[in-house]
Amino acid sequence: MNARERAVVVGVLLLIAVLVAFDVAADLHQGASPWHVALEIAAGTAAAAGAFYLLRGAVRLRRRLARQARDLSAYRAQAEAWQAQARKHVEGLARSIDQQLERWQLSTAEKEIAFLLLKGLSLKDIAELRGTGEKTVRAQSAAIYAKAGLAGRSELSAFFLEDLLVPPVAAPAGHPE
């Protein structure tokens, strides 16, 4: 139930409770039977209780939503800080990779292809992206591997990623992993 629907229901229940209270007062003034008055009091009390129950739920919901909004803001701030820090590291890694590619004396085109290979693109995808033929990209890839003294794409990736990956921590003796 949304806030508008809840407000309508609360308003109707409170109106019912007020009307019942007026009716009870009129019935008491006119000498109505006790069971009739008791029944109307029960109906009015039920309507008022329902209104207060819905109001209490609305207050709790608003508090919970406000708390969740604060939590979300905190999580977003943490995520933005992490992304900024990660971006700084990634930019540093990209500069380091570029420096190594320079040391291997790769051409501008070869450096671009090397980065795309490291990103995991296929030779066909690289060719389409660069607007060249797949055979051209294959020949340039071979030139990259030859200049770097590497056997292929996996060794190219390993050259840059091997030191980034933390070695697994060995389990203590007698403890299975």
PDB file of C-alpha atoms in Angstrom, residues 38-167:
ATOM      1  CA  ALA A  38     -21.528  -1.538  23.270  1.00  0.00           C
ATOM      2  CA  LEU A  39     -21.528  -2.834  19.686  1.00  0.00           C
ATOM      3  CA  GLU A  40     -21.107   0.673  18.275  1.00  0.00           C
ATOM      4  CA  ILE A  41     -18.326   1.433  20.763  1.00  0.00           C
ATOM      5  CA  ALA A  42     -16.554  -1.754  19.650  1.00  0.00           C
ATOM      6  CA  ALA A  43     -16.939  -0.744  15.975  1.00  0.00           C
ATOM      7  CA  GLY A  44     -15.613   2.773  16.658  1.00  0.00           C
ATOM      8  CA  THR A  45     -12.730   1.424  18.723  1.00  0.00           C
ATOM      9  CA  ALA A  46     -11.846  -1.057  15.943  1.00  0.00           C
ATOM     10  CA  ALA A  47     -11.847   1.749  13.349  1.00  0.00           C
ATOM     11  CA  ALA A  48      -9.651   3.973  15.557  1.00  0.00           C
ATOM     12  CA  ALA A  49      -7.310   1.065  16.318  1.00  0.00           C
ATOM     13  CA  GLY A  50      -6.994   0.306  12.604  1.00  0.00           C
ATOM     14  CA  ALA A  51      -6.168   3.938  11.865  1.00  0.00           C
ATOM     15  CA  PHE A  52      -3.515   4.064  14.582  1.00  0.00           C
ATOM     16  CA  TYR A  53      -2.079   0.719  13.447  1.00  0.00           C
ATOM     17  CA  LEU A  54      -1.690   2.056   9.905  1.00  0.00           C
ATOM     18  CA  LEU A  55      -0.220   5.328  11.154  1.00  0.00           C
ATOM     19  CA  ARG A  56       2.290   3.477  13.324  1.00  0.00           C
ATOM     20  CA  GLY A  57       3.250   1.312  10.323  1.00  0.00           C
ATOM     21  CA  ALA A  58       3.705   4.415   8.192  1.00  0.00           C
ATOM     22  CA  VAL A  59       5.968   6.009  10.809  1.00  0.00           C
ATOM     23  CA  ARG A  60       8.046   2.821  11.065  1.00  0.00           C
ATOM     24  CA  LEU A  61       8.269   2.588   7.289  1.00  0.00           C
ATOM     25  CA  ARG A  62       9.468   6.188   7.006  1.00  0.00           C
ATOM     26  CA  ARG A  63      12.096   5.624   9.674  1.00  0.00           C
ATOM     27  CA  ARG A  64      13.290   2.447   7.961  1.00  0.00           C
ATOM     28  CA  LEU A  65      13.407   4.170   4.577  1.00  0.00           C
ATOM     29  CA  ALA A  66      15.337   7.090   6.054  1.00  0.00           C
ATOM     30  CA  ARG A  67      17.818   4.658   7.632  1.00  0.00           C
ATOM     31  CA  GLN A  68      18.177   2.768   4.355  1.00  0.00           C
ATOM     32  CA  ALA A  69      18.700   6.034   2.483  1.00  0.00           C
ATOM     33  CA  ARG A  70      21.489   6.960   4.917  1.00  0.00           C
ATOM     34  CA  ASP A  71      23.018   3.491   4.549  1.00  0.00           C
ATOM     35  CA  LEU A  72      22.792   3.717   0.763  1.00  0.00           C
ATOM     36  CA  SER A  73      24.509   7.108   0.827  1.00  0.00           C
ATOM     37  CA  ALA A  74      27.279   5.668   2.978  1.00  0.00           C
ATOM     38  CA  TYR A  75      27.676   2.658   0.671  1.00  0.00           C
ATOM     39  CA  ARG A  76      27.746   4.914  -2.384  1.00  0.00           C
ATOM     40  CA  ALA A  77      30.426   7.072  -0.779  1.00  0.00           C
ATOM     41  CA  GLN A  78      32.475   3.941   0.006  1.00  0.00           C
ATOM     42  CA  ALA A  79      32.016   2.649  -3.541  1.00  0.00           C
ATOM     43  CA  GLU A  80      33.052   5.979  -5.046  1.00  0.00           C
ATOM     44  CA  ALA A  81      36.147   6.088  -2.838  1.00  0.00           C
ATOM     45  CA  TRP A  82      37.029   2.509  -3.825  1.00  0.00           C
ATOM     46  CA  GLN A  83      36.480   3.295  -7.513  1.00  0.00           C
ATOM     47  CA  ALA A  84      38.687   6.385  -7.286  1.00  0.00           C
ATOM     48  CA  GLN A  85      41.430   4.379  -5.607  1.00  0.00           C
ATOM     49  CA  ALA A  86      41.057   1.517  -8.102  1.00  0.00           C
ATOM     50  CA  ARG A  87      41.091   3.970 -11.016  1.00  0.00           C
ATOM     51  CA  LYS A  88      44.359   5.415  -9.713  1.00  0.00           C
ATOM     52  CA  HIS A  89      45.882   1.922  -9.563  1.00  0.00           C
ATOM     53  CA  VAL A  90      44.559   0.948 -12.985  1.00  0.00           C
ATOM     54  CA  GLU A  91      45.946   4.155 -14.492  1.00  0.00           C
ATOM     55  CA  GLY A  92      49.292   3.373 -12.892  1.00  0.00           C
ATOM     56  CA  LEU A  93      49.167  -0.157 -14.269  1.00  0.00           C
ATOM     57  CA  ALA A  94      48.331   1.136 -17.738  1.00  0.00           C
ATOM     58  CA  ARG A  95      51.299   3.526 -17.581  1.00  0.00           C
ATOM     59  CA  SER A  96      53.573   0.679 -16.436  1.00  0.00           C
ATOM     60  CA  ILE A  97      52.382  -1.563 -19.253  1.00  0.00           C
ATOM     61  CA  ASP A  98      52.877   1.271 -21.739  1.00  0.00           C
ATOM     62  CA  GLN A  99      56.436   1.799 -20.467  1.00  0.00           C
ATOM     63  CA  GLN A 100      57.211  -1.892 -20.933  1.00  0.00           C
ATOM     64  CA  LEU A 101      55.753  -1.839 -24.430  1.00  0.00           C
ATOM     65  CA  GLU A 102      58.023   1.146 -25.157  1.00  0.00           C
ATOM     66  CA  ARG A 103      61.025  -0.849 -23.870  1.00  0.00           C
ATOM     67  CA  TRP A 104      60.109  -3.588 -26.333  1.00  0.00           C
ATOM     68  CA  GLN A 105      60.123  -0.892 -29.024  1.00  0.00           C
ATOM     69  CA  LEU A 106      56.615  -1.620 -30.253  1.00  0.00           C
ATOM     70  CA  SER A 107      55.068   0.660 -32.832  1.00  0.00           C
ATOM     71  CA  THR A 108      51.965   2.670 -31.945  1.00  0.00           C
ATOM     72  CA  ALA A 109      49.763   0.149 -33.753  1.00  0.00           C
ATOM     73  CA  GLU A 110      51.475  -2.781 -32.017  1.00  0.00           C
ATOM     74  CA  LYS A 111      51.034  -1.115 -28.621  1.00  0.00           C
ATOM     75  CA  GLU A 112      47.338  -0.631 -29.322  1.00  0.00           C
ATOM     76  CA  ILE A 113      46.998  -4.265 -30.349  1.00  0.00           C
ATOM     77  CA  ALA A 114      48.949  -5.417 -27.284  1.00  0.00           C
ATOM     78  CA  PHE A 115      46.502  -3.552 -25.008  1.00  0.00           C
ATOM     79  CA  LEU A 116      43.540  -5.085 -26.843  1.00  0.00           C
ATOM     80  CA  LEU A 117      45.105  -8.548 -26.557  1.00  0.00           C
ATOM     81  CA  LEU A 118      45.570  -7.989 -22.823  1.00  0.00           C
ATOM     82  CA  LYS A 119      41.901  -6.989 -22.575  1.00  0.00           C
ATOM     83  CA  GLY A 120      41.024 -10.370 -24.065  1.00  0.00           C
ATOM     84  CA  LEU A 121      39.691  -9.349 -27.469  1.00  0.00           C
ATOM     85  CA  SER A 122      39.945 -11.898 -30.264  1.00  0.00           C
ATOM     86  CA  LEU A 123      42.049 -11.209 -33.346  1.00  0.00           C
ATOM     87  CA  LYS A 124      38.835 -10.879 -35.355  1.00  0.00           C
ATOM     88  CA  ASP A 125      37.404  -8.349 -32.868  1.00  0.00           C
ATOM     89  CA  ILE A 126      40.648  -6.357 -32.901  1.00  0.00           C
ATOM     90  CA  ALA A 127      40.631  -6.307 -36.691  1.00  0.00           C
ATOM     91  CA  GLU A 128      37.029  -5.068 -36.774  1.00  0.00           C
ATOM     92  CA  LEU A 129      37.732  -2.469 -34.090  1.00  0.00           C
ATOM     93  CA  ARG A 130      40.796  -1.139 -35.932  1.00  0.00           C
ATOM     94  CA  GLY A 131      39.327  -1.449 -39.417  1.00  0.00           C
ATOM     95  CA  THR A 132      42.044  -3.814 -40.639  1.00  0.00           C
ATOM     96  CA  GLY A 133      42.191  -7.407 -41.754  1.00  0.00           C
ATOM     97  CA  GLU A 134      42.493 -10.290 -39.332  1.00  0.00           C
ATOM     98  CA  LYS A 135      45.700 -11.429 -41.067  1.00  0.00           C
ATOM     99  CA  THR A 136      47.221  -7.986 -40.445  1.00  0.00           C
ATOM    100  CA  VAL A 137      46.372  -8.208 -36.751  1.00  0.00           C
ATOM    101  CA  ARG A 138      47.746 -11.758 -36.616  1.00  0.00           C
ATOM    102  CA  ALA A 139      51.049 -10.568 -38.186  1.00  0.00           C
ATOM    103  CA  GLN A 140      51.248  -7.590 -35.812  1.00  0.00           C
ATOM    104  CA  SER A 141      50.563  -9.898 -32.855  1.00  0.00           C
ATOM    105  CA  ALA A 142      53.381 -12.174 -33.976  1.00  0.00           C
ATOM    106  CA  ALA A 143      55.675  -9.126 -34.199  1.00  0.00           C
ATOM    107  CA  ILE A 144      54.692  -8.120 -30.654  1.00  0.00           C
ATOM    108  CA  TYR A 145      55.491 -11.590 -29.299  1.00  0.00           C
ATOM    109  CA  ALA A 146      58.801 -11.699 -31.190  1.00  0.00           C
ATOM    110  CA  LYS A 147      59.916  -8.238 -29.953  1.00  0.00           C
ATOM    111  CA  ALA A 148      58.916  -9.164 -26.385  1.00  0.00           C
ATOM    112  CA  GLY A 149      60.530 -12.615 -26.568  1.00  0.00           C
ATOM    113  CA  LEU A 150      57.233 -14.274 -25.640  1.00  0.00           C
ATOM    114  CA  ALA A 151      55.562 -17.345 -27.101  1.00  0.00           C
ATOM    115  CA  GLY A 152      52.032 -15.951 -27.371  1.00  0.00           C
ATOM    116  CA  ARG A 153      49.066 -14.221 -25.778  1.00  0.00           C
ATOM    117  CA  SER A 154      49.113 -16.247 -22.551  1.00  0.00           C
ATOM    118  CA  GLU A 155      52.769 -15.360 -21.923  1.00  0.00           C
ATOM    119  CA  LEU A 156      52.014 -11.707 -22.755  1.00  0.00           C
ATOM    120  CA  SER A 157      49.211 -11.677 -20.177  1.00  0.00           C
ATOM    121  CA  ALA A 158      51.290 -13.552 -17.638  1.00  0.00           C
ATOM    122  CA  PHE A 159      54.169 -11.103 -18.085  1.00  0.00           C
ATOM    123  CA  PHE A 160      51.993  -8.257 -16.796  1.00  0.00           C
ATOM    124  CA  LEU A 161      49.611 -10.080 -14.473  1.00  0.00           C
ATOM    125  CA  GLU A 162      51.856 -12.597 -12.719  1.00  0.00           C
ATOM    126  CA  ASP A 163      53.137 -10.147 -10.120  1.00  0.00           C
ATOM    127  CA  LEU A 164      49.698  -8.617  -9.560  1.00  0.00           C
ATOM    128  CA  LEU A 165      48.127 -11.836  -8.400  1.00  0.00           C
ATOM    129  CA  VAL A 166      48.665 -12.629  -4.758  1.00  0.00           C
ATOM    130  CA  PRO A 167      49.856 -16.198  -4.298  1.00  0.00           C
TER     131      PRO A 167
END
